[in-house]
mmCIF file of C-alpha atoms and ligand atoms in Angstrom:
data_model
loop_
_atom_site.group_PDB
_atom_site.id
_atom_site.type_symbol
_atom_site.label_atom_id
_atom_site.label_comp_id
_atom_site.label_asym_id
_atom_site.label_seq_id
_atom_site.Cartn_x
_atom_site.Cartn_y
_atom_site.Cartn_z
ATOM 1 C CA UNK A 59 60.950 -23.800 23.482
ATOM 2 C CA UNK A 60 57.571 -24.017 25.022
ATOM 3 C CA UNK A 61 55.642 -20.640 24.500
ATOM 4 C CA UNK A 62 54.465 -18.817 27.507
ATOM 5 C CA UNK A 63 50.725 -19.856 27.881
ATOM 6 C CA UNK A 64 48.657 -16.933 28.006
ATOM 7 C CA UNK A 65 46.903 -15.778 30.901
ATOM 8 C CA UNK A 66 43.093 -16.917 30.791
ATOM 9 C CA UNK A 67 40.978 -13.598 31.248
ATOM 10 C CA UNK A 68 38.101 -14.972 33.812
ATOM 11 C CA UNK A 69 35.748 -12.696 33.061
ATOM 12 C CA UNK A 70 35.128 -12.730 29.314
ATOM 13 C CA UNK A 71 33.747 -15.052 27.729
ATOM 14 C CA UNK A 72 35.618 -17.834 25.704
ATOM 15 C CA UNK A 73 33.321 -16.435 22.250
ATOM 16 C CA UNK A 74 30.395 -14.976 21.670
ATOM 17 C CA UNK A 75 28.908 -14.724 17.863
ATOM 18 C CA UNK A 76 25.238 -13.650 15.685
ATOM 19 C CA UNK A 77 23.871 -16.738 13.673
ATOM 20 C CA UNK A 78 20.883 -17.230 11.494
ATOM 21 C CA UNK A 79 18.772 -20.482 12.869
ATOM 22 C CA UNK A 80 15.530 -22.230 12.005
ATOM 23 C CA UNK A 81 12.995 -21.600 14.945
ATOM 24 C CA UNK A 82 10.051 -23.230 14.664
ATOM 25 C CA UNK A 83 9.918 -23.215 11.127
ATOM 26 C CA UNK A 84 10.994 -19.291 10.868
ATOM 27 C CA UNK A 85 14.870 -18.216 10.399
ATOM 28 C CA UNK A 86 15.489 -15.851 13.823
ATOM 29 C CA UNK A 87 18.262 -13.947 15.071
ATOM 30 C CA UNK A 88 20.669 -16.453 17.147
ATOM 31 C CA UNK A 89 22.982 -15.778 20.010
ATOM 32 C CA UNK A 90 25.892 -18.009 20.814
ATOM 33 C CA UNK A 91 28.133 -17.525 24.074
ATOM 34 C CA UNK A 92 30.753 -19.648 25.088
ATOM 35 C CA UNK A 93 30.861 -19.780 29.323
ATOM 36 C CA UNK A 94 34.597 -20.196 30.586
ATOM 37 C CA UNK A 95 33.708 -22.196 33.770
ATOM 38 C CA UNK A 96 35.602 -24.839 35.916
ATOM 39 C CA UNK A 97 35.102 -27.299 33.500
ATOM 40 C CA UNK A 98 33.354 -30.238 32.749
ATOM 41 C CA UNK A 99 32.409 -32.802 35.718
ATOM 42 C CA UNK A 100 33.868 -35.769 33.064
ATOM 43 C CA UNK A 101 36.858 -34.245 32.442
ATOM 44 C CA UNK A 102 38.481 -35.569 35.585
ATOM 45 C CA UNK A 103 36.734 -38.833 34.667
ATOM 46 C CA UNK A 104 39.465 -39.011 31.894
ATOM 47 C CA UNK A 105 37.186 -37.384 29.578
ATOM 48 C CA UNK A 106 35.732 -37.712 26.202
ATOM 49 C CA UNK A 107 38.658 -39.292 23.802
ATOM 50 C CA UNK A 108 37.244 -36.070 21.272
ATOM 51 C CA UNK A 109 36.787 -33.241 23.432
ATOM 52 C CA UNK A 110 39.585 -30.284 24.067
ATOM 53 C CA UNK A 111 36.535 -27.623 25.452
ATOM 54 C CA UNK A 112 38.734 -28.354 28.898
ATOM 55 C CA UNK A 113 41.118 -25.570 27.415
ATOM 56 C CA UNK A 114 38.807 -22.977 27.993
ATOM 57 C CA UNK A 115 38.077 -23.943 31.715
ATOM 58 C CA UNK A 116 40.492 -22.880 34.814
ATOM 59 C CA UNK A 117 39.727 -23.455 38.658
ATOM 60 C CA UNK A 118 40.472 -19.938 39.143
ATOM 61 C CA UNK A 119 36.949 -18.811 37.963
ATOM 62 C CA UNK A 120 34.778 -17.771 40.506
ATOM 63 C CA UNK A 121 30.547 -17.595 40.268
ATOM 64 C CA UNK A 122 31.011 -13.643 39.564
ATOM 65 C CA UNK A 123 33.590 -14.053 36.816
ATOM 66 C CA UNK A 124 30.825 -16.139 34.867
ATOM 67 C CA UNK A 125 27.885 -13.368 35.339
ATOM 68 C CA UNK A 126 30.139 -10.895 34.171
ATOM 69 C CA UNK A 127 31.403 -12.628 30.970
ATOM 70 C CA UNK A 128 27.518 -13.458 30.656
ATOM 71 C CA UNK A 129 26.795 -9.759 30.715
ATOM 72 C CA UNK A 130 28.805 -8.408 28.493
ATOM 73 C CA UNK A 131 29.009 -11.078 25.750
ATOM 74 C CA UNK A 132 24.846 -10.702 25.616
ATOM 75 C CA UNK A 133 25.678 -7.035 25.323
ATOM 76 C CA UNK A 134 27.377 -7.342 21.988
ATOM 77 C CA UNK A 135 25.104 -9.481 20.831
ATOM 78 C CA UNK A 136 22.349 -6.949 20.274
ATOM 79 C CA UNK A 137 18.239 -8.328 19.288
ATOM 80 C CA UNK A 138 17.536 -11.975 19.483
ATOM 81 C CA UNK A 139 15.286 -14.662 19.775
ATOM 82 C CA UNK A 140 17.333 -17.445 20.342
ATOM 83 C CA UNK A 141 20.659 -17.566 22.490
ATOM 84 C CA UNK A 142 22.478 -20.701 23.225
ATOM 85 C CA UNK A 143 25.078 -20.562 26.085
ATOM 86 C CA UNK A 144 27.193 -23.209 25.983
ATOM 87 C CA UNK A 145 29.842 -24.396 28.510
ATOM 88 C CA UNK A 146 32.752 -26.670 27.825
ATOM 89 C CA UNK A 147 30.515 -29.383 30.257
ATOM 90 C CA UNK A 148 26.867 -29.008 31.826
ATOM 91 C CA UNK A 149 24.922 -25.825 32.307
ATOM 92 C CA UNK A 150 22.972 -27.785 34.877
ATOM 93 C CA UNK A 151 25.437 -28.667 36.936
ATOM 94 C CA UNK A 152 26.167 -26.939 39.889
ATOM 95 C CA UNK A 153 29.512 -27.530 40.643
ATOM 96 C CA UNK A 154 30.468 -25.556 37.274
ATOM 97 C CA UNK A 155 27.467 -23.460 36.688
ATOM 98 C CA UNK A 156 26.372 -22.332 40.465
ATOM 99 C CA UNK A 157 22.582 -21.978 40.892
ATOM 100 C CA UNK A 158 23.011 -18.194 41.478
ATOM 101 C CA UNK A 159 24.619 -17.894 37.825
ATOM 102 C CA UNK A 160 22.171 -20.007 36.332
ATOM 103 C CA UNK A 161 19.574 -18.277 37.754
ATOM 104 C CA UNK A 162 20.984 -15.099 36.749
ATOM 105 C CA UNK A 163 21.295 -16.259 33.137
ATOM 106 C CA UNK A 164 17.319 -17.324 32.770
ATOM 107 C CA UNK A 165 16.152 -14.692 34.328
ATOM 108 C CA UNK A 166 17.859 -12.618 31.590
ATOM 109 C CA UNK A 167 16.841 -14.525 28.752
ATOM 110 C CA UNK A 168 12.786 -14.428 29.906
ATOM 111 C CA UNK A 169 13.368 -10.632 30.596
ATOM 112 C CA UNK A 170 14.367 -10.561 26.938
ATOM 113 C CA UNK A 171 11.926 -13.485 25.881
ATOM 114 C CA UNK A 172 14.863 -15.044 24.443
ATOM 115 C CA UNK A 173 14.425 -19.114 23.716
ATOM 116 C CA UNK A 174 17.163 -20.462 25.610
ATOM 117 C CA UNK A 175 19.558 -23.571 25.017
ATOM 118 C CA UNK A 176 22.099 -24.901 27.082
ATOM 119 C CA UNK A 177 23.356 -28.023 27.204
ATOM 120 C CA UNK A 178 23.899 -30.854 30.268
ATOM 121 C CA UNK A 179 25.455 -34.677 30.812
ATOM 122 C CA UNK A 180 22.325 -36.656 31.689
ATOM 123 C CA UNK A 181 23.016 -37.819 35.140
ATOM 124 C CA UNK A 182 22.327 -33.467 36.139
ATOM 125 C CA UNK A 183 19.123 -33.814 34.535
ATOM 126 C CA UNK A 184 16.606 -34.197 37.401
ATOM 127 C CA UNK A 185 13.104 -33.609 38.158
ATOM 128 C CA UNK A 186 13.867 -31.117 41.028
ATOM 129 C CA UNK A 187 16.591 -29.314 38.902
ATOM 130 C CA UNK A 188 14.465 -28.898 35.754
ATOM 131 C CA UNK A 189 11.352 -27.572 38.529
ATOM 132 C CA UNK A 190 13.755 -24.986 39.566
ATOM 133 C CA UNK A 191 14.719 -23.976 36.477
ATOM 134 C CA UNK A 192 11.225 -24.058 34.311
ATOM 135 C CA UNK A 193 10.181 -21.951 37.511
ATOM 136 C CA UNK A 194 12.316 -19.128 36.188
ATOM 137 C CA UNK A 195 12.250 -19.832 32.162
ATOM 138 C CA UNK A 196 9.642 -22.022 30.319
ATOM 139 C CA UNK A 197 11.269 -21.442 26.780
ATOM 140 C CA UNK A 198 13.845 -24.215 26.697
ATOM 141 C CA UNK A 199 15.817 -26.286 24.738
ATOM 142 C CA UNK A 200 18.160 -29.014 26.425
ATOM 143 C CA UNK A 201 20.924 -30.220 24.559
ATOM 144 C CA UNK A 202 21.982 -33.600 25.227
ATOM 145 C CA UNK A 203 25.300 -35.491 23.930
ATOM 146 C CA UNK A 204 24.681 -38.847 22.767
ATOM 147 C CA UNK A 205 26.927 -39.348 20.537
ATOM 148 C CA UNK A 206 26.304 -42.695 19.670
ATOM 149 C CA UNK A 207 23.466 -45.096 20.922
ATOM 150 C CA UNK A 208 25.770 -47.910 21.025
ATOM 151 C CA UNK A 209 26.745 -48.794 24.699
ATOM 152 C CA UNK A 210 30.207 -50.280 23.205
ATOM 153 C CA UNK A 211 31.039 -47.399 21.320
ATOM 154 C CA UNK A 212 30.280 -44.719 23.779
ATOM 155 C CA UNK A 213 32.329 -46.607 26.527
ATOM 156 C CA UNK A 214 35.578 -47.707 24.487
ATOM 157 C CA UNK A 215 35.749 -45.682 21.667
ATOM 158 C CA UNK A 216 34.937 -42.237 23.509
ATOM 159 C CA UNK A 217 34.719 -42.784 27.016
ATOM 160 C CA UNK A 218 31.701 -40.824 27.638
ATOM 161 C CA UNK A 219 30.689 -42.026 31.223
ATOM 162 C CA UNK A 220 27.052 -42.881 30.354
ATOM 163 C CA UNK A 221 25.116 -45.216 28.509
ATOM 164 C CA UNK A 222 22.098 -44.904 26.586
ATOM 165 C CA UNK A 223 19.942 -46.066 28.634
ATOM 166 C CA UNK A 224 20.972 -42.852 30.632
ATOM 167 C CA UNK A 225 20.276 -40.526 28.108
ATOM 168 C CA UNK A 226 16.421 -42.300 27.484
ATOM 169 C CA UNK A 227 15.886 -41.320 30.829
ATOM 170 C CA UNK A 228 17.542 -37.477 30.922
ATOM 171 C CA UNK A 229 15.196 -37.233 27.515
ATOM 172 C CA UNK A 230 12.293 -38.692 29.311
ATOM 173 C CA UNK A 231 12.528 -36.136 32.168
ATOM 174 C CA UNK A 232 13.283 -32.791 29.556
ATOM 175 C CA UNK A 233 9.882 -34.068 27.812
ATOM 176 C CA UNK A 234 7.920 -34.107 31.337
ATOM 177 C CA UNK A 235 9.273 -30.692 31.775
ATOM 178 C CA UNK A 236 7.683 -29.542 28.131
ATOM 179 C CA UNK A 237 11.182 -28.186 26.869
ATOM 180 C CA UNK A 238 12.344 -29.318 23.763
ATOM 181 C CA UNK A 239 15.304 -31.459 23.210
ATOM 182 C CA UNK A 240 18.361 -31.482 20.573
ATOM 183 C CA UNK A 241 20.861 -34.140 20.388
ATOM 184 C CA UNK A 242 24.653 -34.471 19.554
ATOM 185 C CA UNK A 243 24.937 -36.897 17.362
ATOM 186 C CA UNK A 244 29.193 -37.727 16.348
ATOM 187 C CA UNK A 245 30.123 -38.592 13.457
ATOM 188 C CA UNK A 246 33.709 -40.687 13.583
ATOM 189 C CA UNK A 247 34.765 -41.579 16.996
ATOM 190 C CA UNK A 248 38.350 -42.962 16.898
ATOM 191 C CA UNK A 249 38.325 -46.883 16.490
ATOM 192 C CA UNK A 250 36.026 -47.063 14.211
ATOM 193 C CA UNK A 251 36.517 -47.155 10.308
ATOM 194 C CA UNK A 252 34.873 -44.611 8.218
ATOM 195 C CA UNK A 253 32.023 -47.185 7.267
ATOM 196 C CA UNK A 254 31.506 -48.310 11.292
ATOM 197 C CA UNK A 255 31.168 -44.735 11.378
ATOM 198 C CA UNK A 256 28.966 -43.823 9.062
ATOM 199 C CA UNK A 257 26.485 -46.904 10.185
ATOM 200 C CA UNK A 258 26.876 -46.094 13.963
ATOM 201 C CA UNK A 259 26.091 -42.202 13.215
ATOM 202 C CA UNK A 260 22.799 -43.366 10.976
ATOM 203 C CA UNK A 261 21.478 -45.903 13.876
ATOM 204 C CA UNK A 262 21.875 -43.447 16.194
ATOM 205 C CA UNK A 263 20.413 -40.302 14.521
ATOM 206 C CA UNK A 264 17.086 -42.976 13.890
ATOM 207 C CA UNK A 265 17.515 -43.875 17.752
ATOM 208 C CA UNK A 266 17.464 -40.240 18.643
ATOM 209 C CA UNK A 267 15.108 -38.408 16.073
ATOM 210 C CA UNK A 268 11.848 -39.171 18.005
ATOM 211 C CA UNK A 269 12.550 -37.321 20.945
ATOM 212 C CA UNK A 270 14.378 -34.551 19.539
ATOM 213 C CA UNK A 271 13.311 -31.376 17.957
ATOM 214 C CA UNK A 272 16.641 -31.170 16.314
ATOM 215 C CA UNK A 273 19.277 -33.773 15.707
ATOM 216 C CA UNK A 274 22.747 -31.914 15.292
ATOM 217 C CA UNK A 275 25.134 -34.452 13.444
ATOM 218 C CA UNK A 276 29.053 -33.176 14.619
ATOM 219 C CA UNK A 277 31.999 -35.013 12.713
ATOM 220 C CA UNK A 278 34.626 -34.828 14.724
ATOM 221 C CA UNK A 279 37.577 -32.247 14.284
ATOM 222 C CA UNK A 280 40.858 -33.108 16.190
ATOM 223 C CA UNK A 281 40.393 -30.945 19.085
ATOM 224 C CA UNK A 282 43.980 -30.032 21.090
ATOM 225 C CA UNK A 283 45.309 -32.276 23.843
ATOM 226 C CA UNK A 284 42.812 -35.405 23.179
ATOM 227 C CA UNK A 285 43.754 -39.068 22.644
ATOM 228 C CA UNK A 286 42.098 -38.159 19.236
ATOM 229 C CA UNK A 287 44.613 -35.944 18.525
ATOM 230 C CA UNK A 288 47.486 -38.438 19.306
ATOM 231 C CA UNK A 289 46.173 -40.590 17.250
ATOM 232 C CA UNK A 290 45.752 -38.471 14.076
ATOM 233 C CA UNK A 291 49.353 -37.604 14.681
ATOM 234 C CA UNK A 292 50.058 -41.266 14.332
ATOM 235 C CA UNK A 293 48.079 -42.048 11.383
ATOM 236 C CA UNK A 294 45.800 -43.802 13.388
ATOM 237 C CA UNK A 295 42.755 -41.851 12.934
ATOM 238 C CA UNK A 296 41.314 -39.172 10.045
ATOM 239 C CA UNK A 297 38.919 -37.248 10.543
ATOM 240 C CA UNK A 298 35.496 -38.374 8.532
ATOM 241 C CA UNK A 299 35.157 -37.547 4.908
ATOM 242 C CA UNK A 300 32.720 -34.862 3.829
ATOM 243 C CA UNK A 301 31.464 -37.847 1.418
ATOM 244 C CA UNK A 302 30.710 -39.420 4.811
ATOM 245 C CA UNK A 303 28.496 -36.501 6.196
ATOM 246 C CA UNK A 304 26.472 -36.690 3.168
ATOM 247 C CA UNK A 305 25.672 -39.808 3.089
ATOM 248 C CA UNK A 306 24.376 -39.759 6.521
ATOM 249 C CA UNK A 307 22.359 -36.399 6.073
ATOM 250 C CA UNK A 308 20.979 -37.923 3.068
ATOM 251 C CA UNK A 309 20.091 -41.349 4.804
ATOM 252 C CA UNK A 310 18.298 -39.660 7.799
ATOM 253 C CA UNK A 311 16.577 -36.319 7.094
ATOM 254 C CA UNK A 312 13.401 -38.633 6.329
ATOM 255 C CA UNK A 313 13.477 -39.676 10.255
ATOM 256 C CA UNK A 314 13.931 -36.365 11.701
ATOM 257 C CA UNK A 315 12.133 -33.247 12.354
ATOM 258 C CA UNK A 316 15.231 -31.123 11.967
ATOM 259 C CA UNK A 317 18.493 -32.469 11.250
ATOM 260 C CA UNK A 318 21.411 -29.944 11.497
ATOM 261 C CA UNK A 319 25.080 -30.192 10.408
ATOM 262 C CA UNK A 320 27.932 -27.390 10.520
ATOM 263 C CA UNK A 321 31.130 -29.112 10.376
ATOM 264 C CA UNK A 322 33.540 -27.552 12.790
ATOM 265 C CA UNK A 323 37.024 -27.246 11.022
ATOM 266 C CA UNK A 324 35.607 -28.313 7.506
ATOM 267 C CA UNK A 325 37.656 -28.467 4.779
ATOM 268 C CA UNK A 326 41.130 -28.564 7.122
ATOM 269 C CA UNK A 327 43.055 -31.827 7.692
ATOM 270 C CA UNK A 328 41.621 -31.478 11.533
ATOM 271 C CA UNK A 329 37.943 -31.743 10.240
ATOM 272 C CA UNK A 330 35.810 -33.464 8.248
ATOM 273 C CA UNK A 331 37.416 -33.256 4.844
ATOM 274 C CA UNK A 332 37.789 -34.441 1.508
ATOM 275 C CA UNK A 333 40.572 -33.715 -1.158
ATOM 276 C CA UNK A 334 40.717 -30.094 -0.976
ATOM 277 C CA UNK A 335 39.384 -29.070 -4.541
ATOM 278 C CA UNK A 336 35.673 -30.471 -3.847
ATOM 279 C CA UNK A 337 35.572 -29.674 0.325
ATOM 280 C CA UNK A 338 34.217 -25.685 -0.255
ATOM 281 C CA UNK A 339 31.345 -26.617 -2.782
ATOM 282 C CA UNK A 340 29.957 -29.594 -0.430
ATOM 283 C CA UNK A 341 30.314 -27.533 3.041
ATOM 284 C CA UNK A 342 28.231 -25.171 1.492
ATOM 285 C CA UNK A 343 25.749 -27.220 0.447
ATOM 286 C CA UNK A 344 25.757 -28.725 4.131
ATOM 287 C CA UNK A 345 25.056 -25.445 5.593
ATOM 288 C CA UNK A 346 22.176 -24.651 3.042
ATOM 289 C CA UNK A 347 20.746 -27.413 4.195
ATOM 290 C CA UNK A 348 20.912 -26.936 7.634
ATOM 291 C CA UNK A 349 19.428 -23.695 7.528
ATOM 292 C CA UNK A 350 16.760 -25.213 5.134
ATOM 293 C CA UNK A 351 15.721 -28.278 5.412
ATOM 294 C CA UNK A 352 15.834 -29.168 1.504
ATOM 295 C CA UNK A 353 17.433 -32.067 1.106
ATOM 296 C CA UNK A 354 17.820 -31.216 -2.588
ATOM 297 C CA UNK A 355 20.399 -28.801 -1.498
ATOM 298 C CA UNK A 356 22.686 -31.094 -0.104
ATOM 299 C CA UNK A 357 25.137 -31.251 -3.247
ATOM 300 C CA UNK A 358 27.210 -34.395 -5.080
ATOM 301 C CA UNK A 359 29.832 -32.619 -7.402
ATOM 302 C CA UNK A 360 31.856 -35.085 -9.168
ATOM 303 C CA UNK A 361 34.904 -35.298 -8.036
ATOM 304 C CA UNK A 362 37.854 -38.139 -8.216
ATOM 305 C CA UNK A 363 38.096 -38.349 -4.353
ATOM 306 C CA UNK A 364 34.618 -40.067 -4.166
ATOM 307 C CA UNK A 365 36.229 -43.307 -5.837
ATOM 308 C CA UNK A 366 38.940 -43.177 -3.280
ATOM 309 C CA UNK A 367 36.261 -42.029 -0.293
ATOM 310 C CA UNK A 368 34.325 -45.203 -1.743
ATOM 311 C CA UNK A 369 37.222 -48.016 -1.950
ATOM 312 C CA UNK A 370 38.275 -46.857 1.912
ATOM 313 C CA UNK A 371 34.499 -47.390 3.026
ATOM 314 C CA UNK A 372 34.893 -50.807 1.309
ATOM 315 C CA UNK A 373 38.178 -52.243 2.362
ATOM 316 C CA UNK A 374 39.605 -50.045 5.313
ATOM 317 C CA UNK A 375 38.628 -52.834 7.883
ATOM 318 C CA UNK A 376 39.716 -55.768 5.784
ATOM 319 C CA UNK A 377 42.687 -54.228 4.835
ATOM 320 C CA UNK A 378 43.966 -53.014 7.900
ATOM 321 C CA UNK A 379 41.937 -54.955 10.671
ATOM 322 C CA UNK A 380 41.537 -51.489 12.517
ATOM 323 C CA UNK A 381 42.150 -47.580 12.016
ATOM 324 C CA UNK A 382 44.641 -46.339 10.081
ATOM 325 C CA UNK A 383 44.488 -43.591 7.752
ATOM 326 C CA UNK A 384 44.723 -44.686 4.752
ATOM 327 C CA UNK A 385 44.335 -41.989 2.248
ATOM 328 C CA UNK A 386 47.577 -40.408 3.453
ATOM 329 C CA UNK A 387 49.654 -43.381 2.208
ATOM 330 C CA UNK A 388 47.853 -42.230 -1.374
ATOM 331 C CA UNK A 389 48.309 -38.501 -1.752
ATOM 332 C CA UNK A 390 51.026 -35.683 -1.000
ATOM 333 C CA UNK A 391 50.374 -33.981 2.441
ATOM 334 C CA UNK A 392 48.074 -30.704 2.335
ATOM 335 C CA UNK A 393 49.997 -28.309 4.610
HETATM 336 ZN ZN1 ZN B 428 37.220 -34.156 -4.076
#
């Protein structure tokens, strides 16, 4: 029996949490708040093939409900420096953030002098838009999501509606505007095997790292109601292996300014994982790094699973001319 779906409250926010981040070189007091909005533009599109955040959204919120779930998540959140407000689509688009609300929420943060990210789909990224809203706030960071710099993977493997070419010219128009820039970078779209994956993420962290002031890799985590998630139920997809975020941190840290990782899910059979016994020791190391920048604490325990991780990044295409995931034919299921 289907269980009753609860009703969405409008007017709080979806989550609101502290974090420690690296500002300009100096760990601060972060903010994170989690807008329930309309939703993403691209989710009638057929959206991304990895991105549930359309849960959070419903058409019954109105402008008001978003100020108010603005107000008192920032409430909770006491002294900051930093606050990023995301949404499950584009802060700077009107349709789901109104100009009133936006208005509302940067006028806040330079009352506070609070750096402010949000993040936008490229084609809302316009010279007018970013006048209007520098006019309010100067202290910005735009987050953009790439994903991949390969035209071919961004159209069939995750159907994200823009090419790169796009997002060269959103980044050209943030760096006009003097506000910084941080890109998505995803590791393991579906389609690819784990060494496509780990190639495509490299080439594109090196494609993105010299406009951004922080590259964010994101393995993907099998998100609720995506065509990611029906193919993980299939055995068509696994998530990437923590062997697999490694090796790209350690590959590209030399190329970027800042290069953060925190890999949602970690550890669980929906995220990036690896065979349970070494998945604690390495997420930890991720986040030390992140928070760091030391690439000497990015840690290699020896574990068994690396030979395993290291035969699939070797044969998964040959053997299987696709997708399939092919460490669960190998082991016992992990409930
Ligand atoms: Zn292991």
């Amino acid at each position: 029996m289907a269980r009753p779906r609860k009703r969405k409250d409008c007017s709080s926010a979806a989550a609101a949490w502290r974090e420690r981040e690296l500002l300009d070189k100096k760990l601060v007091d972060a903010g994170v708040v989690i807008l329930r909005t309309t939703g993403c533009s691209h989710f009638h599109q057929g959206a991304c093939s990895m991105c549930g955040y359309n849960i959070e959204s419903s058409d019954d919120i109105k402008p008001e409900d978003i100020k108010k779930q603005f107000d008192t998540a920032v409430a909770t959140l006491g002294d900051l420096q930093f606050l990023k407000v995301y949404t499950s689509g584009s802060f700077l688009d009107q349709r789901e953030v109104p100009r009133d609300v936006a208005n509302h929420i940067l006028q806040h943060c330079k009352k506070m002098r609070w750096k402010l990210l949000f993040e936008s789909r490229p084609e809302f990224v316009t010279d007018a838009r970013l006048d209007e809203v520098k006019e309010i706030h100067e202290d910005l960071e735009i987050a953009l999501g790439l994903e991949s710099a390969n035209d071919r993977v961004l159209a069939y493997s995750i159907n994200k509606g823009f090419t790169a070419a796009d997002y060269v010219r959103a980044a050209e128009t943030i760096e006009r505007h003097g506000a910084a820039i941080r890109t998505y970078v995803l590791l393991k779209p579906p389609f690819l095997t784990e060494a496509e994956a780990v190639k495509d993420a490299v080439a594109t962290i090196r494609f993105a790292a010299k406009r951004s002031a922080a590259v964010s890799l994101n393995p993907v985590n099998v998100q609720r109601g995506t065509l990611v998630e029906k193919l993980w139920r299939n055995w068509a997809y696994r998530p990437p292996w923590l062997w697999s975020v490694l090796d790209v941190l350690k590959s590209t840290k030399g190329d970027c300014v800042r290069l953060i990782c925190d890999p949602t899910g970690g550890g669980s059979e929906r995220g990036a994982h690896n065979c349970g016994e070494c998945d604690g020791v390495i997420l930890d190391s991720i986040r030390a790094f992140s928070i760091s920048q030391d690439v000497g604490k990015l840690g290699s325990p020896d574990c068994k699973c690396k030979e395993t991780w290291k035969t699939i990044m070797d044969v998964e295409g040959f053997v299987s001319g696709g997708t399939v995931d092919l460490q669960r034919f190998f082991r016992p299921q992990r409930t």
